[in-house]
Coordinates of C-alpha atoms and ligand atoms in Angstrom, one line a residue:
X37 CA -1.7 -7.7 -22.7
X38 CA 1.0 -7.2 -25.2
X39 CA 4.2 -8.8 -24.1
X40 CA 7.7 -7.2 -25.7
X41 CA 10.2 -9.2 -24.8
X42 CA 13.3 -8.2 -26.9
X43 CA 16.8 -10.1 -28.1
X44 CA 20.2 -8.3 -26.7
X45 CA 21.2 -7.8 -30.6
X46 CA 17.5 -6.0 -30.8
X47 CA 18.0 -3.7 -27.3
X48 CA 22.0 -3.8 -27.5
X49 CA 21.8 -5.2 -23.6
X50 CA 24.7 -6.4 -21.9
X51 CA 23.5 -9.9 -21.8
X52 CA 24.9 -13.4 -23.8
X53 CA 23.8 -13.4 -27.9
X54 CA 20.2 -14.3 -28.4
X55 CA 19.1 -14.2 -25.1
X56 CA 15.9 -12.8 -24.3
X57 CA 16.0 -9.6 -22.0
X58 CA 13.4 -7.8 -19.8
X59 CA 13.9 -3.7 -20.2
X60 CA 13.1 -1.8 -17.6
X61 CA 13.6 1.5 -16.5
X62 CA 13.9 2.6 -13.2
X63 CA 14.0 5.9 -11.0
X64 CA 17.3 6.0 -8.7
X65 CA 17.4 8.2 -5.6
X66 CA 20.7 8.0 -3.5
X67 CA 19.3 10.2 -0.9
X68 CA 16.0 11.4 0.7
X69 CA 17.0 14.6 -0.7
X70 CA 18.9 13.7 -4.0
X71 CA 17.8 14.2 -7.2
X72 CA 16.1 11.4 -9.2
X73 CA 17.4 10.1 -12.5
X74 CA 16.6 7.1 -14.6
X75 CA 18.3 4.1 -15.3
X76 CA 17.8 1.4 -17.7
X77 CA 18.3 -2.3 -17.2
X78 CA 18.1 -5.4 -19.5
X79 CA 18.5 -8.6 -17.1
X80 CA 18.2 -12.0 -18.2
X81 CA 14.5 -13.1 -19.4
X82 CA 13.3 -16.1 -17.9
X83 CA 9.5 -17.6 -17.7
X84 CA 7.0 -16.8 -14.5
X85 CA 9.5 -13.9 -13.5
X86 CA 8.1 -10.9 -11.8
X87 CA 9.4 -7.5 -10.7
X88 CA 11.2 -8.8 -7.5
X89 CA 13.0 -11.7 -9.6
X90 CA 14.3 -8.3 -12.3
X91 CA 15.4 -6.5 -9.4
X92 CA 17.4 -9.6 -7.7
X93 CA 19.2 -9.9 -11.2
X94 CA 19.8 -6.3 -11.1
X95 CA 21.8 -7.1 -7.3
X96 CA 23.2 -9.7 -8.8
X97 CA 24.7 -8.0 -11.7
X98 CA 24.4 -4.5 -10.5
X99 CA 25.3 -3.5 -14.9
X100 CA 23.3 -1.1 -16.6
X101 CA 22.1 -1.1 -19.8
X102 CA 25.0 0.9 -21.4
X103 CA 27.1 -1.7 -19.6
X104 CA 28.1 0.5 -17.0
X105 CA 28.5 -0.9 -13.5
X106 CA 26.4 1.1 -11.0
X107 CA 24.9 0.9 -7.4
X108 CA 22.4 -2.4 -6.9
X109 CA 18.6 -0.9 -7.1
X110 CA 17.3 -1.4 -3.6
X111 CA 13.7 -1.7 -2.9
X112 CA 11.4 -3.7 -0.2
X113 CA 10.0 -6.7 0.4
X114 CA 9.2 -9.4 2.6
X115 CA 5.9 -12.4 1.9
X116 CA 6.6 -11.8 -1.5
X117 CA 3.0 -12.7 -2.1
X118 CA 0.7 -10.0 -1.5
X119 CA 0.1 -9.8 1.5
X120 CA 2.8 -7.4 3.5
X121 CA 2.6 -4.8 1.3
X122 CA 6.5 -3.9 1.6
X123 CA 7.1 -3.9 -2.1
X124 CA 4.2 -1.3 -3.3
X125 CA 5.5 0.3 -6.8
X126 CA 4.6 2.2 -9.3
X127 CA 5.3 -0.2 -12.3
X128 CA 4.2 1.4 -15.6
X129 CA 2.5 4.3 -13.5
X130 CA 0.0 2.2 -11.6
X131 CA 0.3 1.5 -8.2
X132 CA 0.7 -2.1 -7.5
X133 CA 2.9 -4.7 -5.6
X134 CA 6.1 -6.3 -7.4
X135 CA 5.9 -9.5 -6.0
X136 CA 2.4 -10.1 -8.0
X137 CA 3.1 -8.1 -11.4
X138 CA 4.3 -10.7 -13.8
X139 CA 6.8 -9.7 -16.6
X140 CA 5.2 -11.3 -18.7
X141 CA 1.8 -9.2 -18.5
X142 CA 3.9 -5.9 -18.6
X143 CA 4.9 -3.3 -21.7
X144 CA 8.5 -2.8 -21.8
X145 CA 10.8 -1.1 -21.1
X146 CA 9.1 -1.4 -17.8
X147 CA 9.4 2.0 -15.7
X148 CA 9.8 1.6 -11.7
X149 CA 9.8 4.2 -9.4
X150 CA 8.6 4.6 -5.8
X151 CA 5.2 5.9 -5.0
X152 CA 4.9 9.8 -4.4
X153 CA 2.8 9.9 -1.4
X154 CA 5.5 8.7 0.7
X155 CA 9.2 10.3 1.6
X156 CA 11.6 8.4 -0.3
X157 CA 14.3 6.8 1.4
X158 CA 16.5 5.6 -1.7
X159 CA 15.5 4.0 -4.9
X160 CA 12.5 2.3 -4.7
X161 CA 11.8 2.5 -0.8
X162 CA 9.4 4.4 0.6
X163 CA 8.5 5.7 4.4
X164 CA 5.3 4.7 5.4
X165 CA 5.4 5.9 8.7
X166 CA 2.6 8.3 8.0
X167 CA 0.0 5.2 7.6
X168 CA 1.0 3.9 11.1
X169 CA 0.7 7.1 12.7
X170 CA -2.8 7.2 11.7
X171 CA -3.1 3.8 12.5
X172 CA -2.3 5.0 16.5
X173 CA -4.3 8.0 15.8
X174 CA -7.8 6.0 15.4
X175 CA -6.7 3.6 17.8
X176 CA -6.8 0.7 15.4
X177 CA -6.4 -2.1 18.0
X178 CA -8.9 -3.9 20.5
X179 CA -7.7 -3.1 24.0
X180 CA -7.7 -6.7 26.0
X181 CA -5.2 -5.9 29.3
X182 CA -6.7 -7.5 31.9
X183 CA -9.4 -9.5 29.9
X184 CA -7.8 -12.6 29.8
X185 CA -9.4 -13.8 33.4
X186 CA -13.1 -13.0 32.0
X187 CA -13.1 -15.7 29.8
X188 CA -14.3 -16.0 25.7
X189 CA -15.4 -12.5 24.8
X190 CA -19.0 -12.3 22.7
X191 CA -19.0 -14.5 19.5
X192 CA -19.6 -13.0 15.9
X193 CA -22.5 -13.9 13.9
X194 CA -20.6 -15.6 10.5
X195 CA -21.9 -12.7 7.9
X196 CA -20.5 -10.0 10.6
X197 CA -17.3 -12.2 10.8
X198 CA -16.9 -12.6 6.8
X199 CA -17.4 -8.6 6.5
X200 CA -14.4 -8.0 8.9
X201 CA -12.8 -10.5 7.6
X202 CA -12.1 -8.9 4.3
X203 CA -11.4 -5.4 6.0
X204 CA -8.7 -7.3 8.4
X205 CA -6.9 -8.0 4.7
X206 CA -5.3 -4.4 4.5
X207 CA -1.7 -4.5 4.4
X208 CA -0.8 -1.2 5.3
X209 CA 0.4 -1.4 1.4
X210 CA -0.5 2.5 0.9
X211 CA -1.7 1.8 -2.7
X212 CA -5.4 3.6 -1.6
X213 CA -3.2 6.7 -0.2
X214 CA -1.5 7.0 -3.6
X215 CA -4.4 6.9 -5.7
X216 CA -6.3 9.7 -3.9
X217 CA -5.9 13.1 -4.8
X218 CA -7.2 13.8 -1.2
X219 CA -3.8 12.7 -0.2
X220 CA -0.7 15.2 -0.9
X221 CA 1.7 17.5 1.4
X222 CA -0.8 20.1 1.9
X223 CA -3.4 18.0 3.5
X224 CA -3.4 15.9 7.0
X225 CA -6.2 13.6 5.1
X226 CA -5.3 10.1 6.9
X227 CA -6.9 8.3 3.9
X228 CA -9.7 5.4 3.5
X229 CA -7.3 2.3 4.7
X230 CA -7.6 4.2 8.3
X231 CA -10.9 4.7 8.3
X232 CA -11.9 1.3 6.5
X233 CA -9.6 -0.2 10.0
X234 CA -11.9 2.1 12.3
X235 CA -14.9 0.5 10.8
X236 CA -13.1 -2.9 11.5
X237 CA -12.3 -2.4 15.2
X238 CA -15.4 -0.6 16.0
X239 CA -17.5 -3.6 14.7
X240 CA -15.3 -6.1 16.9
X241 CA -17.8 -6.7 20.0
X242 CA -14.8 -5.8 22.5
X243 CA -13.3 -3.0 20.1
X244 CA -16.8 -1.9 20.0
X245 CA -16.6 -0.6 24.0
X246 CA -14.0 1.9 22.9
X247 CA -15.7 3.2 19.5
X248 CA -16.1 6.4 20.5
X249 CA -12.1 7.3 20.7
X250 CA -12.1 6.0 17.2
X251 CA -14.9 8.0 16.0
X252 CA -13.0 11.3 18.0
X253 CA -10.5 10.6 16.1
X254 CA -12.1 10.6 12.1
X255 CA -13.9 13.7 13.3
X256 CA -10.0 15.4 14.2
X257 CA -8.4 17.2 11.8
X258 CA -7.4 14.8 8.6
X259 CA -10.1 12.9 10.0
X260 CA -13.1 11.4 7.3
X261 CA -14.3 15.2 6.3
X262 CA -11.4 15.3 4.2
X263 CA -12.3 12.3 2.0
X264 CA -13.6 14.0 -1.7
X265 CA -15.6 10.9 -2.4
X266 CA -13.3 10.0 -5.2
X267 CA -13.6 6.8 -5.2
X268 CA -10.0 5.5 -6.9
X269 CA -9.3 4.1 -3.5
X270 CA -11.2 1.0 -3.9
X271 CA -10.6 0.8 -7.5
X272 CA -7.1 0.3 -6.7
X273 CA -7.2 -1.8 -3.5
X274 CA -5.0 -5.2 -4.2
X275 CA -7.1 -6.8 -1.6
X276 CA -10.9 -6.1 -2.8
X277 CA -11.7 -3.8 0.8
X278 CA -14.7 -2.1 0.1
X279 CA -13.3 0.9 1.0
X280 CA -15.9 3.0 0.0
X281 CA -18.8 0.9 1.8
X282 CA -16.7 1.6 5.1
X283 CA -16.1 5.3 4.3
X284 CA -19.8 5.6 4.0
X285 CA -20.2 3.4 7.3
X286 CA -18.0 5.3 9.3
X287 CA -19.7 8.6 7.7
X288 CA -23.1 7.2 9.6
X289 CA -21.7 6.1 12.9
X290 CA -19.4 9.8 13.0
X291 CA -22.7 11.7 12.2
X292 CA -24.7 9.7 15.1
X293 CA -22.0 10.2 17.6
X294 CA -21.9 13.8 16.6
X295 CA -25.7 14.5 17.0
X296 CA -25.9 12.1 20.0
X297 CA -23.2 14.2 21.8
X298 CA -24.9 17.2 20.9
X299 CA -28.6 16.4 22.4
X300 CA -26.2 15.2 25.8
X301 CA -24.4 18.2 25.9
Ligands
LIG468 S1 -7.0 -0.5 2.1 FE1 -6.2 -1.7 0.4 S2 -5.0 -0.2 -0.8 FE2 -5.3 0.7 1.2 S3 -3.5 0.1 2.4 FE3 -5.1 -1.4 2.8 S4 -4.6 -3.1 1.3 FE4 -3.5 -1.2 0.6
LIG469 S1 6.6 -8.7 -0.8 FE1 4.8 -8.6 0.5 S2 3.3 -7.7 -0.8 FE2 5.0 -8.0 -2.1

């Protein structure tokens, strides 16, 4: 990928003669209900930086490119290697995490902003309350109150423990939720990461006993129905979730309880 890295006598940045700068541009929100504008930065170059080391140069020099002192860019984070999900972006329109994008695999000027699907809080943090709503809403937990007397639950066969496995990786990032155009303001849709966790609790021998709440809940309103088969979900998934394998799961096991239900009515 092309790499533009660019003198501050070629950009006109704010940074010592002949030293190599990283452009970026990024969307500034004071408020939850302020108006966005763009910034641009140049911050010192150096090798193996990513987006979280631009924006701690940005704190630390909190200059804009015109050489303008302004309000430090905030944004979140927290591992700071892929695996909270805390600093989900848009850098250069795709949805990604900051602590993994590497400057040097980026076109610059490099544009930040926060993803849509969320409320913006300021700058580049988002509210993701909406995922963990819908994380209580399927009941995306094994219930074990009062099992710890009965000793070891059941044992998973190892291909049954390697599929959960990989869906245990979500992150809660929301990357899946921004990518789908089943997800916007005028629909509940909860979104494939909830479902994908429904799969995972509901093939947990213990989570298992309390399936049906969980399959309740993807047939509620914003529930699996609302999924257009889009696919971008798993295209964009940081972690590799098949997400569309456990949409088409939970699909199965919904339409089973459904018809089941219905012959025991
Ligand atoms: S399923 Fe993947 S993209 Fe969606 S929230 Fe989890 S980790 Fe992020
Ligand atoms: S800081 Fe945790 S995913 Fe980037």
């Amino acid at each position: 990928m092309a790499t533009t890295m660019m003198t501050a006598a070629g950009s006109g940045a704010a940074a010592p003669s002949g030293q190599q700068v990283v452009e970026l541009r990024v969307a500034r929100q004071d408020r939850p209900d302020a108006a966005v504008r763009w910034e641009e930065f140049a911050v010192p170059y150096r090798k193996g930086m990513n987006i979280i080391s631009c924006l701690q140069a940005i704190q630390r020099n909190p200059v804009n490119k015109a050489g303008q002192a302004t309000a430090p860019v905030v944004w979140e984070s927290n591992c700071l290697e892929e695996v909270c999900g805390a600093c989900t972006m848009l850098i250069n329109g795709k949805v990604r995490q900051a602590c993994s994008a590497l400057v040097d695999n980026l076109i610059q000027p490099i544009t930040l902003e926060p993803c849509h699907t969320f409320p913006v809080v300021r700058d580049l943090i988002v509210d993701r309350q909406r995922m963990f709503e819908s994380l209580k809403h399927i009941k995306a937990w094994v219930p074990i109150d009062g099992t710890h007397d009965l000793g070891p639950g059941p044992k998973m066969n190892e291909a049954e423990r390697q599929e959960a496995y990989v869906l245990s990786t979500c992150m809660t990032c929301g990357a899946c939720l921004e990518a789908c155009p089943n997800v916007n303001d005028s629909t509940p849709f909860i979104g494939a990461f909830a479902i994908s966790q429904a799969r995972l609790f509901n093939s947990h021998p213990t989570g298992a006993l309390n399936a049906f709440e969980r399959l309740e809940a993807l047939m509620d309103e914003g529930g699996i129905a609302y999924c257009g088969n889009d696919q971008n979900c798993v295209r964009v998934c940081p972690k590799g979730i098949p997400l569309t394998d456990s949409i088409a799961e939970m699909n199965r096991q919904v339409n089973l309880y459904a018809i089941k239900s219905l012959l025991t009515k």
